[in-house]
């Protein structure tokens, strides 16, 4: 069975500093991988996705993520954080053998941005 | 706005009452998903439709839960005899079959007193 682990429940970062959020997955093959962001009281917004090909993917709002097969990881990064990046971030996995495409999410990482 | 729309945004109900939520997907999307998110957790898959056919249901979806998508457009999720443990955010998402990218609505937050 597939699973997703986000080791960091909470991260505090200063505005302008870099940010890295960790995501590890367990799956028998290369899954579809996603990062979503959720602001308080809101739904989830897709930041970026990985299906195949180039292992470094670019997303919206200046985010990027790198797929590392050997480490079963898909970490999210941003070089310089803005106060508006304060939110909860979810990594999600979709099985490539699952034609229905349902997603399994990690528990999320809450990001706090300090001045 | 052509995103996924959910109604209501908030619902407060007493234990034992029935509630129904509505989801309007992006118009050309033929896949529709329901997820449940409790405090401090990521969304958990509940059920999935392709057009009007409900193709998969999670074990989380007890007999008190029922979902429909009668004409392959909007969907409803009904919870009968609500319990306090049903309190959560209920999220709807839609996608195109060929794309495997799910777009989420803002969710319906249910509070069962």
PDB file of C-alpha atoms in Angstrom:
ATOM      1  CA  UNK A   1       0.000   0.000   0.000  1.00  0.00           C
ATOM      2  CA  UNK A   2       1.220   3.483  -0.773  1.00  0.00           C
ATOM      3  CA  UNK A   3       1.921   6.032   1.963  1.00  0.00           C
ATOM      4  CA  UNK A   4       3.139   9.589   2.250  1.00  0.00           C
ATOM      5  CA  UNK A   5       5.191  11.017   5.107  1.00  0.00           C
ATOM      6  CA  UNK A   6       5.808  14.664   5.814  1.00  0.00           C
ATOM      7  CA  UNK A   7       8.267  14.561   8.705  1.00  0.00           C
ATOM      8  CA  UNK A   8       7.907  18.200   9.710  1.00  0.00           C
ATOM      9  CA  UNK A   9       4.573  19.135  11.261  1.00  0.00           C
ATOM     10  CA  UNK A  10       5.521  22.785  11.710  1.00  0.00           C
ATOM     11  CA  UNK A  11       8.253  25.014  10.250  1.00  0.00           C
ATOM     12  CA  UNK A  12       9.019  28.628  11.101  1.00  0.00           C
ATOM     13  CA  UNK A  13      11.011  30.639   8.583  1.00  0.00           C
ATOM     14  CA  UNK A  14      11.998  34.291   8.326  1.00  0.00           C
ATOM     15  CA  UNK A  15      10.745  36.325   5.418  1.00  0.00           C
ATOM     16  CA  UNK A  16      13.356  36.285   2.672  1.00  0.00           C
ATOM     17  CA  UNK A  17      14.949  33.064   3.874  1.00  0.00           C
ATOM     18  CA  UNK A  18      14.860  29.827   1.930  1.00  0.00           C
ATOM     19  CA  UNK A  19      12.348  27.086   2.612  1.00  0.00           C
ATOM     20  CA  UNK A  20      12.479  23.332   2.131  1.00  0.00           C
ATOM     21  CA  UNK A  21       9.610  20.994   2.953  1.00  0.00           C
ATOM     22  CA  UNK A  22      10.228  17.277   3.036  1.00  0.00           C
ATOM     23  CA  UNK A  23       8.075  14.551   1.567  1.00  0.00           C
ATOM     24  CA  UNK A  24       8.804  10.832   1.489  1.00  0.00           C
ATOM     25  CA  UNK A  25       6.592   8.249  -0.119  1.00  0.00           C
ATOM     26  CA  UNK A  26       6.286   4.515  -0.156  1.00  0.00           C
ATOM     27  CA  UNK A  27       5.142   2.922  -3.391  1.00  0.00           C
ATOM     28  CA  UNK A  28       6.164   0.001  -5.553  1.00  0.00           C
ATOM     29  CA  UNK A  29       6.800   2.085  -8.641  1.00  0.00           C
ATOM     30  CA  UNK A  30       7.165   5.737  -9.512  1.00  0.00           C
ATOM     31  CA  UNK A  31       3.923   7.405  -8.518  1.00  0.00           C
ATOM     32  CA  UNK A  32       2.405  10.651  -9.630  1.00  0.00           C
ATOM     33  CA  UNK A  33       3.531  13.299  -7.118  1.00  0.00           C
ATOM     34  CA  UNK A  34       1.912  16.589  -6.180  1.00  0.00           C
ATOM     35  CA  UNK A  35       2.325  19.505  -3.805  1.00  0.00           C
ATOM     36  CA  UNK A  36      -0.743  21.459  -2.744  1.00  0.00           C
ATOM     37  CA  UNK A  37      -1.047  24.524  -0.521  1.00  0.00           C
ATOM     38  CA  UNK A  38      -3.985  25.327   1.742  1.00  0.00           C
ATOM     39  CA  UNK A  39      -4.641  28.723   3.293  1.00  0.00           C
ATOM     40  CA  UNK A  40      -6.858  28.886   6.404  1.00  0.00           C
ATOM     41  CA  UNK A  41     -10.452  27.972   5.658  1.00  0.00           C
ATOM     42  CA  UNK A  42      -9.695  27.365   2.007  1.00  0.00           C
ATOM     43  CA  UNK A  43      -9.440  24.424  -0.331  1.00  0.00           C
ATOM     44  CA  UNK A  44      -6.233  23.108  -1.809  1.00  0.00           C
ATOM     45  CA  UNK A  45      -4.345  24.868  -4.582  1.00  0.00           C
ATOM     46  CA  UNK A  46      -1.992  22.886  -6.787  1.00  0.00           C
ATOM     47  CA  UNK A  47       1.586  24.169  -6.635  1.00  0.00           C
ATOM     48  CA  UNK A  48       3.274  21.647  -8.912  1.00  0.00           C
ATOM     49  CA  UNK A  49       3.240  18.046 -10.093  1.00  0.00           C
ATOM     50  CA  UNK A  50       5.593  15.327 -11.262  1.00  0.00           C
ATOM     51  CA  UNK A  51       4.508  12.621 -13.666  1.00  0.00           C
ATOM     52  CA  UNK A  52       7.713  11.694 -15.470  1.00  0.00           C
ATOM     53  CA  UNK A  53      10.769  13.182 -17.170  1.00  0.00           C
ATOM     54  CA  UNK A  54      12.862  15.968 -15.696  1.00  0.00           C
ATOM     55  CA  UNK A  55      13.163  15.361 -11.967  1.00  0.00           C
ATOM     56  CA  UNK A  56      13.251  19.075 -11.106  1.00  0.00           C
ATOM     57  CA  UNK A  57       9.837  20.599 -11.612  1.00  0.00           C
ATOM     58  CA  UNK A  58       8.839  24.216 -11.445  1.00  0.00           C
ATOM     59  CA  UNK A  59       5.545  25.370 -10.046  1.00  0.00           C
ATOM     60  CA  UNK A  60       3.599  28.480  -9.301  1.00  0.00           C
ATOM     61  CA  UNK A  61       4.546  31.189  -6.787  1.00  0.00           C
ATOM     62  CA  UNK A  62       8.268  30.500  -7.237  1.00  0.00           C
ATOM     63  CA  UNK A  63       8.192  26.964  -5.852  1.00  0.00           C
ATOM     64  CA  UNK A  64      10.122  24.009  -7.217  1.00  0.00           C
ATOM     65  CA  UNK A  65      10.401  20.367  -6.226  1.00  0.00           C
ATOM     66  CA  UNK A  66      12.886  17.629  -6.938  1.00  0.00           C
ATOM     67  CA  UNK A  67      11.999  13.974  -7.357  1.00  0.00           C
ATOM     68  CA  UNK A  68      14.705  11.635  -6.066  1.00  0.00           C
ATOM     69  CA  UNK A  69      13.880   8.034  -6.849  1.00  0.00           C
ATOM     70  CA  UNK A  70      16.745   6.622  -4.750  1.00  0.00           C
ATOM     71  CA  UNK A  71      15.452   8.421  -1.663  1.00  0.00           C
ATOM     72  CA  UNK A  72      11.730   8.094  -2.450  1.00  0.00           C
ATOM     73  CA  UNK A  73      11.478  11.816  -1.866  1.00  0.00           C
ATOM     74  CA  UNK A  74       9.810  14.798  -3.463  1.00  0.00           C
ATOM     75  CA  UNK A  75      10.943  17.839  -1.484  1.00  0.00           C
ATOM     76  CA  UNK A  76       9.517  21.296  -2.078  1.00  0.00           C
ATOM     77  CA  UNK A  77      11.738  24.363  -2.086  1.00  0.00           C
ATOM     78  CA  UNK A  78      11.510  28.107  -2.406  1.00  0.00           C
ATOM     79  CA  UNK A  79      14.624  30.314  -2.457  1.00  0.00           C
ATOM     80  CA  UNK A  80      13.075  33.357  -0.764  1.00  0.00           C
ATOM     81  CA  UNK A  81       9.898  33.162   1.276  1.00  0.00           C
ATOM     82  CA  UNK A  82       7.255  35.882   1.300  1.00  0.00           C
ATOM     83  CA  UNK A  83       4.822  36.526   4.145  1.00  0.00           C
ATOM     84  CA  UNK A  84       2.010  35.326   1.876  1.00  0.00           C
ATOM     85  CA  UNK A  85       3.593  31.861   1.794  1.00  0.00           C
ATOM     86  CA  UNK A  86       2.373  31.201   5.338  1.00  0.00           C
ATOM     87  CA  UNK A  87      -0.023  28.276   4.903  1.00  0.00           C
ATOM     88  CA  UNK A  88      -0.250  24.518   5.200  1.00  0.00           C
ATOM     89  CA  UNK A  89       1.481  22.442   2.546  1.00  0.00           C
ATOM     90  CA  UNK A  90       0.480  18.925   1.541  1.00  0.00           C
ATOM     91  CA  UNK A  91       2.386  16.370  -0.458  1.00  0.00           C
ATOM     92  CA  UNK A  92       0.210  13.863  -2.311  1.00  0.00           C
ATOM     93  CA  UNK A  93       0.746  10.632  -4.204  1.00  0.00           C
ATOM     94  CA  UNK A  94      -1.328   9.128  -6.967  1.00  0.00           C
ATOM     95  CA  UNK A  95      -0.730   5.551  -8.076  1.00  0.00           C
ATOM     96  CA  UNK A  96       0.179   5.202 -11.715  1.00  0.00           C
ATOM     97  CA  UNK A  97      -1.573   1.864 -11.765  1.00  0.00           C
ATOM     98  CA  UNK A  98      -4.754   3.363 -10.379  1.00  0.00           C
ATOM     99  CA  UNK A  99      -6.752   4.524 -13.334  1.00  0.00           C
ATOM    100  CA  UNK A 100      -9.164   6.315 -11.063  1.00  0.00           C
ATOM    101  CA  UNK A 101      -6.493   8.735  -9.901  1.00  0.00           C
ATOM    102  CA  UNK A 102      -7.396   9.103  -6.230  1.00  0.00           C
ATOM    103  CA  UNK A 103      -4.752  10.828  -4.149  1.00  0.00           C
ATOM    104  CA  UNK A 104      -3.173   9.920  -0.835  1.00  0.00           C
ATOM    105  CA  UNK A 105      -2.023  12.913   1.170  1.00  0.00           C
ATOM    106  CA  UNK A 106       0.572  13.444   3.853  1.00  0.00           C
ATOM    107  CA  UNK A 107      -0.447  15.002   7.157  1.00  0.00           C
ATOM    108  CA  UNK A 108       0.803  18.394   6.051  1.00  0.00           C
ATOM    109  CA  UNK A 109       3.448  20.900   7.145  1.00  0.00           C
ATOM    110  CA  UNK A 110       2.356  24.194   8.660  1.00  0.00           C
ATOM    111  CA  UNK A 111       4.623  27.049   7.569  1.00  0.00           C
ATOM    112  CA  UNK A 112       4.852  30.198   9.666  1.00  0.00           C
ATOM    113  CA  UNK A 113       6.670  33.215   8.222  1.00  0.00           C
ATOM    114  CA  UNK A 114       8.174  35.722  10.644  1.00  0.00           C
ATOM    115  CA  UNK A 115       9.135  39.312   9.760  1.00  0.00           C
TER     116      UNK A 115
ATOM    117  CA  UNK B   1     -15.140  31.931 -11.745  1.00  0.00           C
ATOM    118  CA  UNK B   2     -15.021  28.506 -13.351  1.00  0.00           C
ATOM    119  CA  UNK B   3     -13.433  26.611 -10.475  1.00  0.00           C
ATOM    120  CA  UNK B   4     -14.936  23.906  -8.294  1.00  0.00           C
ATOM    121  CA  UNK B   5     -17.802  25.270  -6.237  1.00  0.00           C
ATOM    122  CA  UNK B   6     -19.065  23.821  -2.951  1.00  0.00           C
ATOM    123  CA  UNK B   7     -22.167  24.719  -1.005  1.00  0.00           C
ATOM    124  CA  UNK B   8     -22.632  25.447   1.814  1.00  0.00           C
ATOM    125  CA  UNK B   9     -19.254  26.634   3.070  1.00  0.00           C
ATOM    126  CA  UNK B  10     -20.215  25.979   6.671  1.00  0.00           C
ATOM    127  CA  UNK B  11     -22.836  23.755   8.241  1.00  0.00           C
ATOM    128  CA  UNK B  12     -23.645  23.423  11.906  1.00  0.00           C
ATOM    129  CA  UNK B  13     -26.023  20.648  12.847  1.00  0.00           C
ATOM    130  CA  UNK B  14     -27.160  18.697  15.848  1.00  0.00           C
ATOM    131  CA  UNK B  15     -26.223  15.072  16.321  1.00  0.00           C
ATOM    132  CA  UNK B  16     -28.713  12.797  14.624  1.00  0.00           C
ATOM    133  CA  UNK B  17     -29.710  15.217  11.897  1.00  0.00           C
ATOM    134  CA  UNK B  18     -29.175  14.623   8.185  1.00  0.00           C
ATOM    135  CA  UNK B  19     -27.044  16.972   6.106  1.00  0.00           C
ATOM    136  CA  UNK B  20     -26.418  17.298   2.382  1.00  0.00           C
ATOM    137  CA  UNK B  21     -23.558  19.033   0.628  1.00  0.00           C
ATOM    138  CA  UNK B  22     -23.323  20.022  -3.018  1.00  0.00           C
ATOM    139  CA  UNK B  23     -20.332  20.162  -5.352  1.00  0.00           C
ATOM    140  CA  UNK B  24     -20.267  21.726  -8.798  1.00  0.00           C
ATOM    141  CA  UNK B  25     -17.125  20.637 -10.670  1.00  0.00           C
ATOM    142  CA  UNK B  26     -15.310  22.464 -13.429  1.00  0.00           C
ATOM    143  CA  UNK B  27     -17.710  22.158 -16.332  1.00  0.00           C
ATOM    144  CA  UNK B  28     -15.769  19.913 -18.699  1.00  0.00           C
ATOM    145  CA  UNK B  29     -14.361  17.629 -15.976  1.00  0.00           C
ATOM    146  CA  UNK B  30     -15.773  14.107 -16.037  1.00  0.00           C
ATOM    147  CA  UNK B  31     -14.154  12.892 -12.799  1.00  0.00           C
ATOM    148  CA  UNK B  32     -15.337  14.042  -9.390  1.00  0.00           C
ATOM    149  CA  UNK B  33     -13.880  13.138  -5.986  1.00  0.00           C
ATOM    150  CA  UNK B  34     -14.921  13.616  -2.391  1.00  0.00           C
ATOM    151  CA  UNK B  35     -12.372  13.819   0.422  1.00  0.00           C
ATOM    152  CA  UNK B  36     -12.663  14.392   4.152  1.00  0.00           C
ATOM    153  CA  UNK B  37     -10.141  16.404   6.141  1.00  0.00           C
ATOM    154  CA  UNK B  38     -10.018  16.440   9.920  1.00  0.00           C
ATOM    155  CA  UNK B  39      -8.051  18.920  11.992  1.00  0.00           C
ATOM    156  CA  UNK B  40      -4.308  18.514  11.629  1.00  0.00           C
ATOM    157  CA  UNK B  41      -4.570  15.868   8.923  1.00  0.00           C
ATOM    158  CA  UNK B  42      -4.378  15.702   5.178  1.00  0.00           C
ATOM    159  CA  UNK B  43      -7.460  14.970   3.096  1.00  0.00           C
ATOM    160  CA  UNK B  44      -8.610  11.355   2.985  1.00  0.00           C
ATOM    161  CA  UNK B  45     -10.310   9.882  -0.059  1.00  0.00           C
ATOM    162  CA  UNK B  46     -14.001   9.042   0.337  1.00  0.00           C
ATOM    163  CA  UNK B  47     -15.423   8.293  -3.087  1.00  0.00           C
ATOM    164  CA  UNK B  48     -15.043   8.919  -6.793  1.00  0.00           C
ATOM    165  CA  UNK B  49     -17.273   9.346  -9.821  1.00  0.00           C
ATOM    166  CA  UNK B  50     -16.562   9.096 -13.488  1.00  0.00           C
ATOM    167  CA  UNK B  51     -19.443  10.842 -15.204  1.00  0.00           C
ATOM    168  CA  UNK B  52     -22.508   9.591 -13.282  1.00  0.00           C
ATOM    169  CA  UNK B  53     -21.007   6.264 -12.197  1.00  0.00           C
ATOM    170  CA  UNK B  54     -19.692   5.916  -8.663  1.00  0.00           C
ATOM    171  CA  UNK B  55     -16.655   3.737  -9.218  1.00  0.00           C
ATOM    172  CA  UNK B  56     -14.981   3.502  -5.846  1.00  0.00           C
ATOM    173  CA  UNK B  57     -15.845   4.030  -2.199  1.00  0.00           C
ATOM    174  CA  UNK B  58     -13.423   4.158   0.696  1.00  0.00           C
ATOM    175  CA  UNK B  59     -13.936   2.058   3.811  1.00  0.00           C
ATOM    176  CA  UNK B  60     -14.238   5.436   5.549  1.00  0.00           C
ATOM    177  CA  UNK B  61     -17.601   5.853   3.877  1.00  0.00           C
ATOM    178  CA  UNK B  62     -19.984   4.184   6.303  1.00  0.00           C
ATOM    179  CA  UNK B  63     -23.570   3.231   5.462  1.00  0.00           C
ATOM    180  CA  UNK B  64     -24.685   6.626   6.756  1.00  0.00           C
ATOM    181  CA  UNK B  65     -22.890   8.319   3.876  1.00  0.00           C
ATOM    182  CA  UNK B  66     -24.222   8.400   0.340  1.00  0.00           C
ATOM    183  CA  UNK B  67     -23.040  10.289  -2.707  1.00  0.00           C
ATOM    184  CA  UNK B  68     -24.682  10.844  -6.047  1.00  0.00           C
ATOM    185  CA  UNK B  69     -23.863  12.469  -9.332  1.00  0.00           C
ATOM    186  CA  UNK B  70     -27.165  12.015 -11.159  1.00  0.00           C
ATOM    187  CA  UNK B  71     -26.423  13.641 -14.507  1.00  0.00           C
ATOM    188  CA  UNK B  72     -22.675  13.506 -14.480  1.00  0.00           C
ATOM    189  CA  UNK B  73     -22.437  17.159 -13.511  1.00  0.00           C
ATOM    190  CA  UNK B  74     -22.919  18.283  -9.898  1.00  0.00           C
ATOM    191  CA  UNK B  75     -22.657  15.852  -7.004  1.00  0.00           C
ATOM    192  CA  UNK B  76     -24.225  15.628  -3.574  1.00  0.00           C
ATOM    193  CA  UNK B  77     -22.876  14.026  -0.426  1.00  0.00           C
ATOM    194  CA  UNK B  78     -25.434  13.156   2.234  1.00  0.00           C
ATOM    195  CA  UNK B  79     -24.698  12.152   5.787  1.00  0.00           C
ATOM    196  CA  UNK B  80     -27.578  10.594   7.694  1.00  0.00           C
ATOM    197  CA  UNK B  81     -27.861  10.542  11.495  1.00  0.00           C
ATOM    198  CA  UNK B  82     -24.780  12.694  11.940  1.00  0.00           C
ATOM    199  CA  UNK B  83     -22.351  11.928  14.747  1.00  0.00           C
ATOM    200  CA  UNK B  84     -19.801  14.199  16.390  1.00  0.00           C
ATOM    201  CA  UNK B  85     -17.060  12.237  14.680  1.00  0.00           C
ATOM    202  CA  UNK B  86     -18.398  13.428  11.338  1.00  0.00           C
ATOM    203  CA  UNK B  87     -17.191  16.947  12.106  1.00  0.00           C
ATOM    204  CA  UNK B  88     -14.639  17.735   9.421  1.00  0.00           C
ATOM    205  CA  UNK B  89     -13.985  19.644   6.232  1.00  0.00           C
ATOM    206  CA  UNK B  90     -15.505  17.900   3.222  1.00  0.00           C
ATOM    207  CA  UNK B  91     -13.598  18.664   0.045  1.00  0.00           C
ATOM    208  CA  UNK B  92     -14.650  18.087  -3.522  1.00  0.00           C
ATOM    209  CA  UNK B  93     -12.256  17.897  -6.458  1.00  0.00           C
ATOM    210  CA  UNK B  94     -12.647  17.385 -10.171  1.00  0.00           C
ATOM    211  CA  UNK B  95     -10.380  16.408 -13.022  1.00  0.00           C
ATOM    212  CA  UNK B  96     -10.268  15.443 -16.642  1.00  0.00           C
ATOM    213  CA  UNK B  97      -9.785  11.719 -17.131  1.00  0.00           C
ATOM    214  CA  UNK B  98      -6.757  12.230 -19.330  1.00  0.00           C
ATOM    215  CA  UNK B  99      -5.020  14.731 -17.114  1.00  0.00           C
ATOM    216  CA  UNK B 100      -4.911  13.204 -13.596  1.00  0.00           C
ATOM    217  CA  UNK B 101      -4.742  16.677 -12.047  1.00  0.00           C
ATOM    218  CA  UNK B 102      -7.347  17.347  -9.382  1.00  0.00           C
ATOM    219  CA  UNK B 103      -8.678  20.832  -8.715  1.00  0.00           C
ATOM    220  CA  UNK B 104     -10.246  21.375  -5.328  1.00  0.00           C
ATOM    221  CA  UNK B 105     -13.134  23.443  -4.093  1.00  0.00           C
ATOM    222  CA  UNK B 106     -13.012  25.521  -0.925  1.00  0.00           C
ATOM    223  CA  UNK B 107     -14.747  22.792   1.046  1.00  0.00           C
ATOM    224  CA  UNK B 108     -17.738  22.506   3.363  1.00  0.00           C
ATOM    225  CA  UNK B 109     -16.901  22.644   7.048  1.00  0.00           C
ATOM    226  CA  UNK B 110     -19.312  20.517   9.080  1.00  0.00           C
ATOM    227  CA  UNK B 111     -19.691  20.942  12.828  1.00  0.00           C
ATOM    228  CA  UNK B 112     -21.860  18.391  14.623  1.00  0.00           C
ATOM    229  CA  UNK B 113     -22.937  19.511  18.082  1.00  0.00           C
TER     230      UNK B 113
END
